[in-house]
Amino acid sequence: MPDPERPEPAGYDPVGPRPKEAVSPTGLGGPMDLALDEAESVEGVDKTPGPPGPGPSEPARSLWSDAWHQLRRNPVFLLSSLLILFLVVISIWPQLIASGDPLQCDLSKSQEGSAPGHPFGYDRQGCDVYTRTVYGARASITVGVCATLGAALLGSALGGLAGFFGGWSDSLLSRVADIFFGIPVVLGGLVFLSVVTSSTVWPVVGFIVLLGWPQIARIARGSVITAKQNDYVQAARALGAGNGRMLLRHVAPNAVAPVIVVATIALGTYIALEATLSFLGVGLRPPTVSWGIDISNAAPQIRNAPHMLLWPAGALSLTVLAFIMLGDAVRDALDPKLR
């Protein structure tokens, strides 16, 4: 309503548009007393289109792609992988870096030190230590890889089935695993392998698998029990999926990560176990070339010819360390809680 005490300007039309007045201040601060036309101009400036905003976010990565993304940026993984790749290559083709024969020996050069073409010297039998160190990788890598695969497959199958179905099968597996856990590894190897006359790697592989599967079975059982309680497994069951489909399509792919981590770390442990049994005389036997055999032969002469012990022991330690570092890197990548 117009104020009767306030005179209207000439030409005032009560029906027409009112003249623009300044916005009364609010007391809250800021340019609130600008004229309406100035406010509209400021508002127009704010509404001018700016540079395009950021594009759509990256799609969510799966567990395996995220783990690979982390591993590629982990120097420990890269270093251990290169070292393991080198060991695998020389175990398959030792002739690439060693042209001699590891079984060709010359007693006249027994315990001699480094010589041209023989950088590691000679052992007690006059054999080239460098050549035997290179060829010794074949037996250790073969035992470690085969024993790990056997223990992982057997343990994953038994532990996964027991954890998925439960009941009497779970109880039976747990009690059998407890029996194997109670067997001392070295003592069991002395008893089991002392009656074996074969000089190949397979008796040692079989013994390691026999005592190694309970550990992986227990890991697989716990992982499967955790995975089968997830909502997507319950949804698949409600939709009518059978046990085989749920186990292979939904449970196993999401429960295999802990098994891979434990198996990778155990591989280095199995290589050290093979060397220990060979050192005690019940593992690999001549004419098989093994780091454990060379360490056993060099131990009595450690004061007179330490080079005989230094190189095979150093190669064994480096190999075990490489696999343990690889297992630690894989564990960190597959477990987001450790990042």
Short mmCIF file of C-alpha atoms in Angstrom, two decimals:
data_model
loop_
_atom_site.label_atom_id
_atom_site.label_comp_id
_atom_site.label_asym_id
_atom_site.label_seq_id
_atom_site.Cartn_x
_atom_site.Cartn_y
_atom_site.Cartn_z
CA MET A 1 0.00 0.00 0.00
CA PRO A 2 1.32 3.51 -0.81
CA ASP A 3 2.29 5.67 2.14
CA PRO A 4 -0.16 8.62 2.40
CA GLU A 5 2.42 10.81 4.14
CA ARG A 6 5.01 10.25 1.40
CA PRO A 7 4.40 12.21 -1.83
CA GLU A 8 4.57 10.20 -4.99
CA PRO A 9 6.80 11.46 -7.80
CA ALA A 10 5.27 13.07 -10.83
CA GLY A 11 4.02 10.68 -13.41
CA TYR A 12 3.62 7.88 -10.89
CA ASP A 13 1.42 5.06 -12.11
CA PRO A 14 0.24 2.71 -9.35
CA VAL A 15 -0.43 0.01 -11.89
CA GLY A 16 2.84 0.27 -13.79
CA PRO A 17 6.22 -1.02 -12.68
CA ARG A 18 7.75 0.58 -9.63
CA PRO A 19 11.11 2.34 -9.92
CA LYS A 20 14.16 0.37 -8.92
CA GLU A 21 15.13 0.94 -5.35
CA ALA A 22 18.19 -0.03 -3.45
CA VAL A 23 17.99 -3.24 -1.51
CA SER A 24 17.76 -2.43 2.16
CA PRO A 25 20.75 -3.65 4.16
CA THR A 26 20.32 -6.82 6.15
CA GLY A 27 22.96 -6.21 8.77
CA LEU A 28 24.63 -9.51 7.95
CA GLY A 29 27.40 -8.00 5.92
CA GLY A 30 28.09 -8.24 2.20
CA PRO A 31 26.99 -6.12 -0.75
CA MET A 32 23.29 -6.31 -0.06
CA ASP A 33 22.58 -2.61 -0.66
CA LEU A 34 23.38 -2.64 -4.36
CA ALA A 35 20.83 -1.44 -6.80
CA LEU A 36 18.75 -4.16 -8.35
CA ASP A 37 20.27 -3.60 -11.73
CA GLU A 38 23.78 -3.87 -10.29
CA ALA A 39 22.83 -7.05 -8.42
CA GLU A 40 21.46 -8.53 -11.60
CA SER A 41 24.69 -7.70 -13.42
CA VAL A 42 26.74 -9.34 -10.69
CA GLU A 43 24.47 -12.36 -10.78
CA GLY A 44 24.87 -12.54 -14.53
CA VAL A 45 28.64 -12.60 -14.17
CA ASP A 46 28.44 -15.47 -11.71
CA LYS A 47 26.32 -17.44 -14.11
CA THR A 48 28.74 -17.22 -17.02
CA PRO A 49 29.83 -20.72 -18.02
CA GLY A 50 33.31 -21.64 -16.77
CA PRO A 51 35.76 -24.26 -17.89
CA PRO A 52 34.41 -27.78 -18.17
CA GLY A 53 34.45 -29.70 -14.93
CA PRO A 54 36.34 -32.93 -14.30
CA GLY A 55 35.34 -35.92 -16.32
CA PRO A 56 33.66 -39.01 -14.94
CA SER A 57 35.52 -40.82 -12.18
CA GLU A 58 37.47 -43.95 -12.91
CA PRO A 59 35.45 -47.16 -12.85
CA ALA A 60 35.81 -49.23 -9.71
CA ARG A 61 38.56 -51.82 -9.93
CA SER A 62 38.17 -55.41 -8.83
CA LEU A 63 40.31 -56.98 -6.13
CA TRP A 64 42.72 -58.51 -8.62
CA SER A 65 43.07 -55.44 -10.83
CA ASP A 66 43.59 -53.25 -7.76
CA ALA A 67 46.19 -55.69 -6.43
CA TRP A 68 48.03 -55.66 -9.75
CA HIS A 69 47.88 -51.86 -9.75
CA GLN A 70 49.57 -51.85 -6.33
CA LEU A 71 52.14 -54.52 -7.21
CA ARG A 72 53.37 -52.68 -10.30
CA ARG A 73 54.33 -49.75 -8.07
CA ASN A 74 55.97 -51.81 -5.34
CA PRO A 75 59.77 -51.93 -5.73
CA VAL A 76 59.98 -55.00 -3.47
CA PHE A 77 57.70 -56.91 -5.83
CA LEU A 78 59.63 -55.79 -8.91
CA LEU A 79 63.01 -56.69 -7.43
CA SER A 80 61.92 -60.09 -6.14
CA SER A 81 60.11 -60.89 -9.40
CA LEU A 82 63.19 -60.12 -11.50
CA LEU A 83 65.35 -62.25 -9.23
CA ILE A 84 62.89 -65.16 -9.31
CA LEU A 85 62.60 -64.88 -13.09
CA PHE A 86 66.39 -65.09 -13.36
CA LEU A 87 66.49 -68.15 -11.10
CA VAL A 88 63.76 -69.88 -13.09
CA VAL A 89 65.55 -69.21 -16.37
CA ILE A 90 68.91 -70.56 -15.19
CA SER A 91 67.21 -73.58 -13.61
CA ILE A 92 65.72 -74.44 -17.02
CA TRP A 93 68.73 -73.45 -19.13
CA PRO A 94 71.82 -73.40 -16.91
CA GLN A 95 73.99 -73.56 -20.03
CA LEU A 96 73.25 -69.86 -20.60
CA ILE A 97 75.70 -68.79 -17.90
CA ALA A 98 77.62 -72.00 -17.10
CA SER A 99 79.33 -73.96 -19.87
CA GLY A 100 81.02 -76.59 -17.70
CA ASP A 101 79.86 -79.95 -16.40
CA PRO A 102 78.94 -79.98 -12.69
CA LEU A 103 79.93 -83.66 -12.40
CA GLN A 104 83.36 -83.25 -14.03
CA CYS A 105 85.92 -83.01 -11.24
CA ASP A 106 89.73 -82.93 -10.95
CA LEU A 107 91.15 -84.02 -7.59
CA SER A 108 94.41 -82.23 -8.32
CA LYS A 109 92.54 -78.93 -7.89
CA SER A 110 90.79 -79.90 -4.67
CA GLN A 111 89.81 -76.89 -2.52
CA GLU A 112 91.68 -74.44 -4.72
CA GLY A 113 90.49 -70.85 -4.77
CA SER A 114 89.40 -68.63 -7.61
CA ALA A 115 91.08 -69.14 -10.98
CA PRO A 116 90.56 -67.78 -14.52
CA GLY A 117 87.31 -69.27 -15.83
CA HIS A 118 86.47 -70.60 -12.36
CA PRO A 119 85.53 -67.55 -10.27
CA PHE A 120 84.18 -69.51 -7.29
CA GLY A 121 87.09 -71.95 -7.04
CA TYR A 122 86.89 -75.73 -6.57
CA ASP A 123 85.33 -77.97 -3.93
CA ARG A 124 86.82 -80.94 -2.07
CA GLN A 125 86.37 -83.24 -5.08
CA GLY A 126 87.88 -80.72 -7.48
CA CYS A 127 84.53 -79.76 -9.05
CA ASP A 128 83.85 -76.22 -10.20
CA VAL A 129 81.86 -74.46 -7.46
CA TYR A 130 80.42 -71.90 -9.87
CA THR A 131 79.02 -74.55 -12.20
CA ARG A 132 77.56 -76.57 -9.34
CA THR A 133 76.00 -73.45 -7.83
CA VAL A 134 74.29 -72.61 -11.11
CA TYR A 135 73.06 -76.16 -11.69
CA GLY A 136 71.92 -76.47 -8.08
CA ALA A 137 69.14 -73.97 -8.75
CA ARG A 138 67.32 -76.56 -10.88
CA ALA A 139 66.72 -79.03 -8.04
CA SER A 140 65.76 -76.38 -5.49
CA ILE A 141 63.35 -74.53 -7.78
CA THR A 142 61.80 -77.81 -8.97
CA VAL A 143 61.20 -79.04 -5.43
CA GLY A 144 59.85 -75.68 -4.27
CA VAL A 145 57.44 -75.14 -7.18
CA CYS A 146 56.15 -78.74 -7.37
CA ALA A 147 55.72 -79.07 -3.61
CA THR A 148 53.90 -75.73 -3.42
CA LEU A 149 51.54 -76.62 -6.26
CA GLY A 150 50.79 -80.04 -4.76
CA ALA A 151 50.20 -78.71 -1.25
CA ALA A 152 48.12 -75.78 -2.52
CA LEU A 153 45.87 -77.93 -4.72
CA LEU A 154 45.36 -80.66 -2.12
CA GLY A 155 44.94 -78.29 0.79
CA SER A 156 42.61 -75.93 -1.09
CA ALA A 157 40.39 -78.77 -2.27
CA LEU A 158 40.06 -80.45 1.12
CA GLY A 159 39.83 -77.24 3.13
CA GLY A 160 37.40 -75.60 0.72
CA LEU A 161 35.02 -78.56 0.69
CA ALA A 162 35.14 -78.93 4.45
CA GLY A 163 34.50 -75.23 5.02
CA PHE A 164 31.66 -75.06 2.49
CA PHE A 165 29.70 -78.16 3.56
CA GLY A 166 30.68 -78.24 7.24
CA GLY A 167 29.32 -81.00 9.42
CA TRP A 168 31.18 -84.25 9.89
CA SER A 169 33.55 -83.58 6.96
CA ASP A 170 34.75 -80.37 8.61
CA SER A 171 35.32 -82.13 11.92
CA LEU A 172 37.16 -85.01 10.26
CA LEU A 173 39.47 -82.68 8.32
CA SER A 174 40.26 -80.67 11.43
CA ARG A 175 41.23 -83.76 13.42
CA VAL A 176 43.38 -85.18 10.58
CA ALA A 177 45.10 -81.82 10.15
CA ASP A 178 45.85 -81.72 13.89
CA ILE A 179 47.59 -85.09 13.59
CA PHE A 180 49.85 -83.85 10.79
CA PHE A 181 50.56 -80.62 12.66
CA GLY A 182 51.90 -82.70 15.52
CA ILE A 183 54.59 -84.38 13.37
CA PRO A 184 57.99 -82.61 13.57
CA VAL A 185 59.04 -81.75 10.02
CA VAL A 186 62.74 -82.61 10.27
CA LEU A 187 62.14 -85.76 12.33
CA GLY A 188 59.40 -86.85 9.94
CA GLY A 189 61.75 -86.29 7.01
CA LEU A 190 64.49 -88.37 8.64
CA VAL A 191 62.06 -91.23 9.19
CA PHE A 192 60.19 -91.04 5.91
CA LEU A 193 63.04 -90.36 3.51
CA SER A 194 65.59 -92.66 5.14
CA VAL A 195 63.80 -95.68 3.64
CA VAL A 196 63.67 -94.16 0.14
CA THR A 197 66.48 -95.12 -2.22
CA SER A 198 65.54 -92.90 -5.16
CA SER A 199 67.90 -90.02 -5.97
CA THR A 200 65.24 -87.98 -7.80
CA VAL A 201 63.35 -84.99 -6.42
CA TRP A 202 59.95 -86.69 -6.25
CA PRO A 203 60.25 -88.40 -2.85
CA VAL A 204 61.19 -85.05 -1.32
CA VAL A 205 58.31 -83.35 -3.12
CA GLY A 206 55.87 -86.01 -1.89
CA PHE A 207 57.05 -85.67 1.70
CA ILE A 208 56.72 -81.88 1.67
CA VAL A 209 53.22 -82.11 0.18
CA LEU A 210 52.27 -84.69 2.82
CA LEU A 211 53.22 -82.35 5.66
CA GLY A 212 52.43 -79.04 3.95
CA TRP A 213 48.80 -79.42 2.91
CA PRO A 214 47.25 -79.07 6.42
CA GLN A 215 48.44 -75.47 6.76
CA ILE A 216 46.91 -74.41 3.44
CA ALA A 217 43.78 -76.47 4.14
CA ARG A 218 43.19 -74.57 7.36
CA ILE A 219 43.64 -71.22 5.58
CA ALA A 220 41.29 -72.27 2.76
CA ARG A 221 38.67 -73.54 5.20
CA GLY A 222 38.52 -70.27 7.12
CA SER A 223 38.45 -68.21 3.93
CA VAL A 224 35.59 -70.27 2.47
CA ILE A 225 33.57 -70.04 5.68
CA THR A 226 33.91 -66.25 5.56
CA ALA A 227 33.06 -65.99 1.85
CA LYS A 228 29.97 -68.19 1.93
CA GLN A 229 28.31 -65.90 4.47
CA ASN A 230 28.33 -62.91 2.10
CA ASP A 231 25.06 -61.57 0.70
CA TYR A 232 25.79 -62.46 -2.92
CA VAL A 233 26.22 -66.12 -2.00
CA GLN A 234 22.94 -66.10 -0.10
CA ALA A 235 21.27 -64.41 -3.06
CA ALA A 236 22.61 -67.07 -5.43
CA ARG A 237 21.30 -69.77 -3.12
CA ALA A 238 17.88 -68.09 -2.99
CA LEU A 239 17.79 -67.99 -6.79
CA GLY A 240 18.26 -71.75 -6.90
CA ALA A 241 22.00 -72.07 -7.66
CA GLY A 242 23.42 -75.47 -6.82
CA ASN A 243 26.31 -76.14 -4.46
CA GLY A 244 28.77 -76.74 -7.28
CA ARG A 245 27.93 -73.46 -9.02
CA MET A 246 28.07 -71.44 -5.82
CA LEU A 247 31.39 -72.99 -4.81
CA LEU A 248 33.10 -72.52 -8.19
CA ARG A 249 31.52 -69.25 -9.34
CA HIS A 250 30.96 -67.27 -6.16
CA VAL A 251 32.89 -68.68 -3.19
CA ALA A 252 36.21 -69.93 -4.59
CA PRO A 253 37.18 -66.76 -6.56
CA ASN A 254 36.64 -64.65 -3.43
CA ALA A 255 38.40 -67.06 -1.05
CA VAL A 256 41.55 -67.88 -3.01
CA ALA A 257 43.54 -64.72 -2.15
CA PRO A 258 44.76 -65.88 1.32
CA VAL A 259 45.75 -69.25 -0.16
CA ILE A 260 47.90 -67.56 -2.81
CA VAL A 261 49.66 -65.45 -0.18
CA VAL A 262 50.41 -68.41 2.11
CA ALA A 263 51.55 -70.60 -0.81
CA THR A 264 53.92 -67.92 -2.11
CA ILE A 265 55.60 -67.50 1.25
CA ALA A 266 55.66 -71.29 1.80
CA LEU A 267 57.53 -71.81 -1.48
CA GLY A 268 60.66 -70.25 -0.03
CA THR A 269 60.23 -72.29 3.13
CA TYR A 270 59.99 -75.52 1.12
CA ILE A 271 63.24 -74.71 -0.71
CA ALA A 272 64.97 -74.22 2.63
CA LEU A 273 63.44 -77.48 3.90
CA GLU A 274 64.78 -79.39 0.90
CA ALA A 275 68.27 -77.98 1.53
CA THR A 276 68.01 -78.95 5.20
CA LEU A 277 67.02 -82.53 4.42
CA SER A 278 69.76 -82.80 1.78
CA PHE A 279 72.27 -81.43 4.29
CA LEU A 280 71.25 -84.19 6.71
CA GLY A 281 71.70 -86.82 4.00
CA VAL A 282 68.07 -87.89 3.61
CA GLY A 283 66.91 -85.45 0.93
CA LEU A 284 68.42 -85.33 -2.52
CA ARG A 285 71.36 -87.62 -3.12
CA PRO A 286 74.25 -87.60 -5.59
CA PRO A 287 74.53 -87.48 -8.55
CA THR A 288 71.75 -84.86 -8.19
CA VAL A 289 73.29 -81.41 -7.84
CA SER A 290 71.79 -79.57 -4.89
CA TRP A 291 72.77 -76.62 -2.76
CA GLY A 292 72.06 -78.64 0.37
CA ILE A 293 74.46 -81.40 -0.73
CA ASP A 294 77.21 -78.88 -1.52
CA ILE A 295 76.73 -77.15 1.83
CA SER A 296 76.93 -80.50 3.61
CA ASN A 297 80.19 -81.37 1.81
CA ALA A 298 81.68 -77.95 2.50
CA ALA A 299 80.78 -77.68 6.19
CA PRO A 300 83.77 -79.73 7.53
CA GLN A 301 86.18 -77.56 5.47
CA ILE A 302 84.75 -74.17 6.39
CA ARG A 303 88.03 -73.01 7.97
CA ASN A 304 90.35 -74.20 5.22
CA ALA A 305 88.18 -73.40 2.18
CA PRO A 306 85.29 -71.11 3.13
CA HIS A 307 84.50 -70.41 -0.54
CA MET A 308 83.08 -73.92 -0.86
CA LEU A 309 80.33 -72.99 1.62
CA LEU A 310 79.92 -69.30 0.85
CA TRP A 311 78.54 -69.50 -2.70
CA PRO A 312 75.93 -72.28 -2.43
CA ALA A 313 74.77 -70.96 0.94
CA GLY A 314 74.53 -67.43 -0.46
CA ALA A 315 72.53 -68.65 -3.47
CA LEU A 316 70.15 -70.56 -1.18
CA SER A 317 69.65 -67.58 1.12
CA LEU A 318 69.04 -65.22 -1.80
CA THR A 319 66.46 -67.56 -3.33
CA VAL A 320 64.54 -68.02 -0.10
CA LEU A 321 64.63 -64.28 0.54
CA ALA A 322 63.29 -63.53 -2.95
CA PHE A 323 60.24 -65.77 -2.49
CA ILE A 324 59.53 -64.44 0.99
CA MET A 325 59.72 -60.85 -0.30
CA LEU A 326 57.38 -61.78 -3.14
CA GLY A 327 54.91 -63.30 -0.69
CA ASP A 328 55.00 -60.20 1.53
CA ALA A 329 54.35 -57.94 -1.46
CA VAL A 330 51.43 -60.09 -2.62
CA ARG A 331 50.00 -60.13 0.89
CA ASP A 332 50.14 -56.34 1.15
CA ALA A 333 48.46 -55.96 -2.25
CA LEU A 334 45.63 -58.43 -1.58
CA ASP A 335 44.86 -57.20 1.94
CA PRO A 336 43.58 -53.58 1.86
CA LYS A 337 43.88 -53.34 5.65
CA LEU A 338 47.69 -53.45 5.39
CA ARG A 339 47.99 -50.49 2.97
#
